[in-house]
Tab-separated table of C-alpha atoms in Angstrom:
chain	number	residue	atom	x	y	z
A	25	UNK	CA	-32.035	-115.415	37.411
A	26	UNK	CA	-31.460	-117.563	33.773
A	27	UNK	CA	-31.141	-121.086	33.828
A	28	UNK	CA	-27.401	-121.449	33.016
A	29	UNK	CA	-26.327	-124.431	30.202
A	30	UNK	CA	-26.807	-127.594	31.732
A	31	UNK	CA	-28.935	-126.908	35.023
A	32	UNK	CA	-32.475	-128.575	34.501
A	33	UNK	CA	-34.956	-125.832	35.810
A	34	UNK	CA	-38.633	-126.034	34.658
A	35	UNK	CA	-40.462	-122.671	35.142
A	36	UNK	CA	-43.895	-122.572	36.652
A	37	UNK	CA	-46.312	-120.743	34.850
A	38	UNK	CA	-47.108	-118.468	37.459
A	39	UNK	CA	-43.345	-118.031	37.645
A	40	UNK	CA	-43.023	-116.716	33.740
A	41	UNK	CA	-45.851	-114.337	34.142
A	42	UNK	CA	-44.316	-112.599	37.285
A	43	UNK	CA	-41.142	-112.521	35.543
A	44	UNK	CA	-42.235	-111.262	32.159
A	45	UNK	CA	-44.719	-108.549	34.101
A	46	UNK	CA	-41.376	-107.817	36.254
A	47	UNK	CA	-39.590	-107.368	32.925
A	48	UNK	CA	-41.810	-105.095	31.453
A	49	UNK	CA	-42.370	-102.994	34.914
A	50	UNK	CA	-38.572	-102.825	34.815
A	51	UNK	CA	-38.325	-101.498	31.127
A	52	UNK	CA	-40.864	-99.165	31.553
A	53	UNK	CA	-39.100	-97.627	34.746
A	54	UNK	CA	-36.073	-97.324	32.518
A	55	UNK	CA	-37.600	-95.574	29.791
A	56	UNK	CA	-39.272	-93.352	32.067
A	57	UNK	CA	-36.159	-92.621	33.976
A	58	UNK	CA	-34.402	-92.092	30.622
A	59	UNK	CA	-37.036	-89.573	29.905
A	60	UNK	CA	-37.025	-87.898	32.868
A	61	UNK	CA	-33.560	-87.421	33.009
A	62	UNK	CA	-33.579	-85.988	29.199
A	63	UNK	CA	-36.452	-83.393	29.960
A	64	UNK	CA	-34.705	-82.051	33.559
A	65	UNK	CA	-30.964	-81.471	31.378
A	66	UNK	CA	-31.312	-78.052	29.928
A	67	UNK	CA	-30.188	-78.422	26.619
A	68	UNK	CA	-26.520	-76.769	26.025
A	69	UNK	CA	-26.329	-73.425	25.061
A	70	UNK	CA	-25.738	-72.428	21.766
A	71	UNK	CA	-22.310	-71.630	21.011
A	72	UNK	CA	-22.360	-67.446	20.981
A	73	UNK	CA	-18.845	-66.103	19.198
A	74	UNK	CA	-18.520	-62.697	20.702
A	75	UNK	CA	-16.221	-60.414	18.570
A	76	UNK	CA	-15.080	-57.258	19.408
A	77	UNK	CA	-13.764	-54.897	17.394
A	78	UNK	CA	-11.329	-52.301	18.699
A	79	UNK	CA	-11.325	-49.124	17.146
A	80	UNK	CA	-8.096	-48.031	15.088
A	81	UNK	CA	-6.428	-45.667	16.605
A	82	UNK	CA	-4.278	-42.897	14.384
A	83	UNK	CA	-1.622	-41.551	16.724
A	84	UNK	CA	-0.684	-37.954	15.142
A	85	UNK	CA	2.774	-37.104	15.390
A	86	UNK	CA	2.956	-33.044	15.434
A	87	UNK	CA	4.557	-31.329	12.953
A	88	UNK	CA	7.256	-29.175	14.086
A	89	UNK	CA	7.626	-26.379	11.321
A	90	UNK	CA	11.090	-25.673	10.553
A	91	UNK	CA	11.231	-21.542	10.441
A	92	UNK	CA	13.752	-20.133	8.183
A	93	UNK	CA	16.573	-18.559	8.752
A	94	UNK	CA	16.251	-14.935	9.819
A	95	UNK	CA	18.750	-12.217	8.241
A	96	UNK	CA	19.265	-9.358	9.700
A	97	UNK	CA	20.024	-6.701	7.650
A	98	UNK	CA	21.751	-3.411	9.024
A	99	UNK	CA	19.785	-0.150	7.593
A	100	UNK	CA	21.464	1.497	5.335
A	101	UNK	CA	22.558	5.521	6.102
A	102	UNK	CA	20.492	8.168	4.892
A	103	UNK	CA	22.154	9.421	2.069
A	104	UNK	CA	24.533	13.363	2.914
A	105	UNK	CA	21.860	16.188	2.161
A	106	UNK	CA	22.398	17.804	-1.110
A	107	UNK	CA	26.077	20.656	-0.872
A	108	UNK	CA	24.543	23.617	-1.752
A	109	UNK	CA	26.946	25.792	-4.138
A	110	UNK	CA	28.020	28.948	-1.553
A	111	UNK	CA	26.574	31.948	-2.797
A	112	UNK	CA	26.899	35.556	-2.801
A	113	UNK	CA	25.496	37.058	0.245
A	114	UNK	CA	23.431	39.751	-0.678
A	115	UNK	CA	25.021	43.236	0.093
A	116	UNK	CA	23.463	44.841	3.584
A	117	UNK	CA	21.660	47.859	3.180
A	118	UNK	CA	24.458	50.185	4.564
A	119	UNK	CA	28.047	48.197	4.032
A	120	UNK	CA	29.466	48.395	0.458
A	121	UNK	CA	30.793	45.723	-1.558
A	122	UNK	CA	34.112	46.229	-2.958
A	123	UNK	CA	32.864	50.002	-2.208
A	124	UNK	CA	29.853	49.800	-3.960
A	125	UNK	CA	26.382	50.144	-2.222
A	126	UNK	CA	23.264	47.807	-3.313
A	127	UNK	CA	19.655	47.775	-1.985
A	128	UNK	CA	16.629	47.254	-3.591
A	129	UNK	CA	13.305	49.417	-3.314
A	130	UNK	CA	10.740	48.350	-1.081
A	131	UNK	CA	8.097	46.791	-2.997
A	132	UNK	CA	11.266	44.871	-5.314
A	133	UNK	CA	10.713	46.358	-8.420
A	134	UNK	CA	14.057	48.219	-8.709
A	135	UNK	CA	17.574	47.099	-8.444
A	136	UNK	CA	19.777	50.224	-7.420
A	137	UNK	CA	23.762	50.694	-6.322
A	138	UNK	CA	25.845	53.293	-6.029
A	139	UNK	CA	28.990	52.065	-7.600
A	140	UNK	CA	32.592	53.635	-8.052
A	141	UNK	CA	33.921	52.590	-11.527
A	142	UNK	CA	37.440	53.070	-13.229
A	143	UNK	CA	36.249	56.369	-15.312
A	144	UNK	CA	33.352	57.601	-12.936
A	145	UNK	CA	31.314	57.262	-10.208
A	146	UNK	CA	27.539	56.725	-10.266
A	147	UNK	CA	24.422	55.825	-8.587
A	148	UNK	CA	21.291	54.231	-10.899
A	149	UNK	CA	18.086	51.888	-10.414
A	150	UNK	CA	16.859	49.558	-13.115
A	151	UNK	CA	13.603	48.610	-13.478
A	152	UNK	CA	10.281	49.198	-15.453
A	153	UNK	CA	8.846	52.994	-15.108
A	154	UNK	CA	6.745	54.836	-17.335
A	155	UNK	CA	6.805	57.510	-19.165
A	156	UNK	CA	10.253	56.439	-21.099
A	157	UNK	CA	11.647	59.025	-23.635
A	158	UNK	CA	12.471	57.233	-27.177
A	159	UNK	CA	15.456	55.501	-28.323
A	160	UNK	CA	18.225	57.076	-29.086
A	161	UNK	CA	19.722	56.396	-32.364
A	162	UNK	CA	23.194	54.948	-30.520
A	163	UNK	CA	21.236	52.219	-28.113
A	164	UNK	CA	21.338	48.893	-29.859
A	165	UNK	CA	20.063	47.151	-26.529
A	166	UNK	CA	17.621	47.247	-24.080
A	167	UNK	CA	16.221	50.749	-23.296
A	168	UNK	CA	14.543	53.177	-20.684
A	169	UNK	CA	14.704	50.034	-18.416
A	170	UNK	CA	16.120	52.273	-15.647
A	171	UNK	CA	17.590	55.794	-14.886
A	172	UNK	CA	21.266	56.640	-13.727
A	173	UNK	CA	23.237	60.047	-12.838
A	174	UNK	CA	26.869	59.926	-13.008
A	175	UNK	CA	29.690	62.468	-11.456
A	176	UNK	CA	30.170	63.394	-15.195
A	177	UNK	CA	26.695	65.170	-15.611
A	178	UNK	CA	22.743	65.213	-15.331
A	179	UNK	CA	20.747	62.024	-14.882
A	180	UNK	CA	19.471	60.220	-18.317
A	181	UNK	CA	17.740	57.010	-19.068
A	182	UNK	CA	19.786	53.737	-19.377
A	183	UNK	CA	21.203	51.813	-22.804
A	184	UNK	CA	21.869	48.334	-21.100
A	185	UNK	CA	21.993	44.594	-21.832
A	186	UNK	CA	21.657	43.459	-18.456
A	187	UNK	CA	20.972	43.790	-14.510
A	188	UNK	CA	24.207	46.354	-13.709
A	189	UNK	CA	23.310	47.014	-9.886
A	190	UNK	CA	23.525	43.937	-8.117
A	191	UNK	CA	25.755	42.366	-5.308
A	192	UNK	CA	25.565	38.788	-7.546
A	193	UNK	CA	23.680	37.292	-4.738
A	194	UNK	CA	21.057	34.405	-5.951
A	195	UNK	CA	18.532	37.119	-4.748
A	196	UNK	CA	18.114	40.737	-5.241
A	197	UNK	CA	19.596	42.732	-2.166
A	198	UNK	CA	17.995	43.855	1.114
A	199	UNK	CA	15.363	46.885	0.607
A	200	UNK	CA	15.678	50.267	1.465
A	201	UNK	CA	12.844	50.996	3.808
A	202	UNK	CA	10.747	53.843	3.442
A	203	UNK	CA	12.487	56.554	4.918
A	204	UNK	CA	15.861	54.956	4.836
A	205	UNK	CA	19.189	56.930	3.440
A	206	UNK	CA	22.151	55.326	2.058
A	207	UNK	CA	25.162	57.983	1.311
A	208	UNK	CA	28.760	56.580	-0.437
A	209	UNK	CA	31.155	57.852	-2.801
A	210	UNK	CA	29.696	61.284	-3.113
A	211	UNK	CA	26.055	60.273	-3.897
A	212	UNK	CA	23.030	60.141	-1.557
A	213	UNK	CA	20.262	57.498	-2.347
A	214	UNK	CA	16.551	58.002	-0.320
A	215	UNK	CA	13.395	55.825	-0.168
A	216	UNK	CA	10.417	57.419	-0.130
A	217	UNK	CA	6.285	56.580	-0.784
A	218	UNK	CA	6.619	58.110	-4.323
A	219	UNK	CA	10.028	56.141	-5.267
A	220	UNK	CA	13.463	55.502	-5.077
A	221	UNK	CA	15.814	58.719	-5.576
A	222	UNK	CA	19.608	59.048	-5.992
A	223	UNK	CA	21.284	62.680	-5.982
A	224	UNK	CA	25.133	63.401	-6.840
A	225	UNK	CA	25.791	65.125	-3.834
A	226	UNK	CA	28.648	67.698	-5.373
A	227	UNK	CA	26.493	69.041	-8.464
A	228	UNK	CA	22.801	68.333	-7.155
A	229	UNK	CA	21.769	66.194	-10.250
A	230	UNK	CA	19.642	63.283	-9.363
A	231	UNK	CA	16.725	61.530	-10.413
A	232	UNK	CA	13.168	59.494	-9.067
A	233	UNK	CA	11.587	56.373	-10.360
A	234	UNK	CA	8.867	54.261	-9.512
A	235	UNK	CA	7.013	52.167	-11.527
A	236	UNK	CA	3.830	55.031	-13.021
A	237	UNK	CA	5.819	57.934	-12.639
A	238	UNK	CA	9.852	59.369	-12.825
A	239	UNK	CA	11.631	62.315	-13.414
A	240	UNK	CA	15.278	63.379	-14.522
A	241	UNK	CA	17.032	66.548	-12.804
């Protein structure tokens, strides 16, 4: 305890030298406890900053095509077929046409008919045969292309421009089969292997013509 101002207090020397030792005892105790207390505190931890980063997220939106607009178109009607012009049917083998008679021979190298005209009757094939007689000075068109044998006379070669026996059909008429007759308007017409022959049936004059070989009677 200090002497306070005013109080008369003589120390002792033994007295100081407690006091000074108890003084120093005292502030080393202090300092030691200071630095004991300084080296058991942990010292703070450092200040850590954590940042996180959240990732960016891209929200897609989907797309919702638009498809166009569909037409629907009706098909359109196959167009009519093609009216095919009527024809001529070709003449039968055995009915006449307008009373005439047209066939064909079998292999389709003759045209024949037995046809009634205004002045005569006659029956005649057209087609290429061999031998031909020659030309007569009077023929100024086609000749020998086919034989005929009218009511008026014998059988003789054909003067012609042009296909006389046919029905007008777009093809030549129906054959006359091997074997096969056709008899009109006084005239008999026969197939046979060796050619087509036509007879007047009243005088017996007739003919036969294939295509390497004929004959006139």
């Amino acid at each position: 305890m200090l002497p306070t101002s005013g109080s008369s207090w003589a120390a002792k020397p033994g007295s100081v030298r407690a006091w000074t030792i108890g003084i120093g005892v005292s502030t080393v105790l202090a300092l030691a406890g200071c630095g004991g207390e300084s080296a058991a505190q942990s010292p703070p931890p450092a200040s850590t900053t954590t940042t996180t980063t959240e990732p960016a997220v891209t929200t897609t939106m989907p797309t919702t095509e638009v498809a166009p607009p569909t037409t629907t178109e009706e098909p359109l009607p196959p167009p009519p077929p093609p009216v095919e012009p009527p024809t001529a049917e070709p003449q039968t083998t055995y009915a006449p046409i307008g009373g005439a008679y047209y066939f064909s021979s079998p292999d389709g190298l003759f045209q024949c008919g037995i046809v009634p005209l205004s002045s005569r009757t006659e029956a005649g094939c057209q087609g290429t045969t061999t031998p031909v007689p020659p030309r007569p000075d009077d023929c100024m068109v086609n000749w020998g292309n086919g034989i005929r044998v009218t009511n008026e006379g014998p059988a003789a070669f054909m003067c012609s421009g042009g296909v006389v026996y046919t029905s007008g059909g777009e093809t030549i008429d129906p054959p006359l089969a091997v074997g096969a007759t056709i008899t009109g308007n006084g005239f008999t017409c026969s197939s046979a292997e060796n050619g087509i022959s036509c007879v007047d049936d009243a005088t017996g004059h007739g003919f036969r013509i294939a295509p390497d070989s004929n004959e006139v009677y």
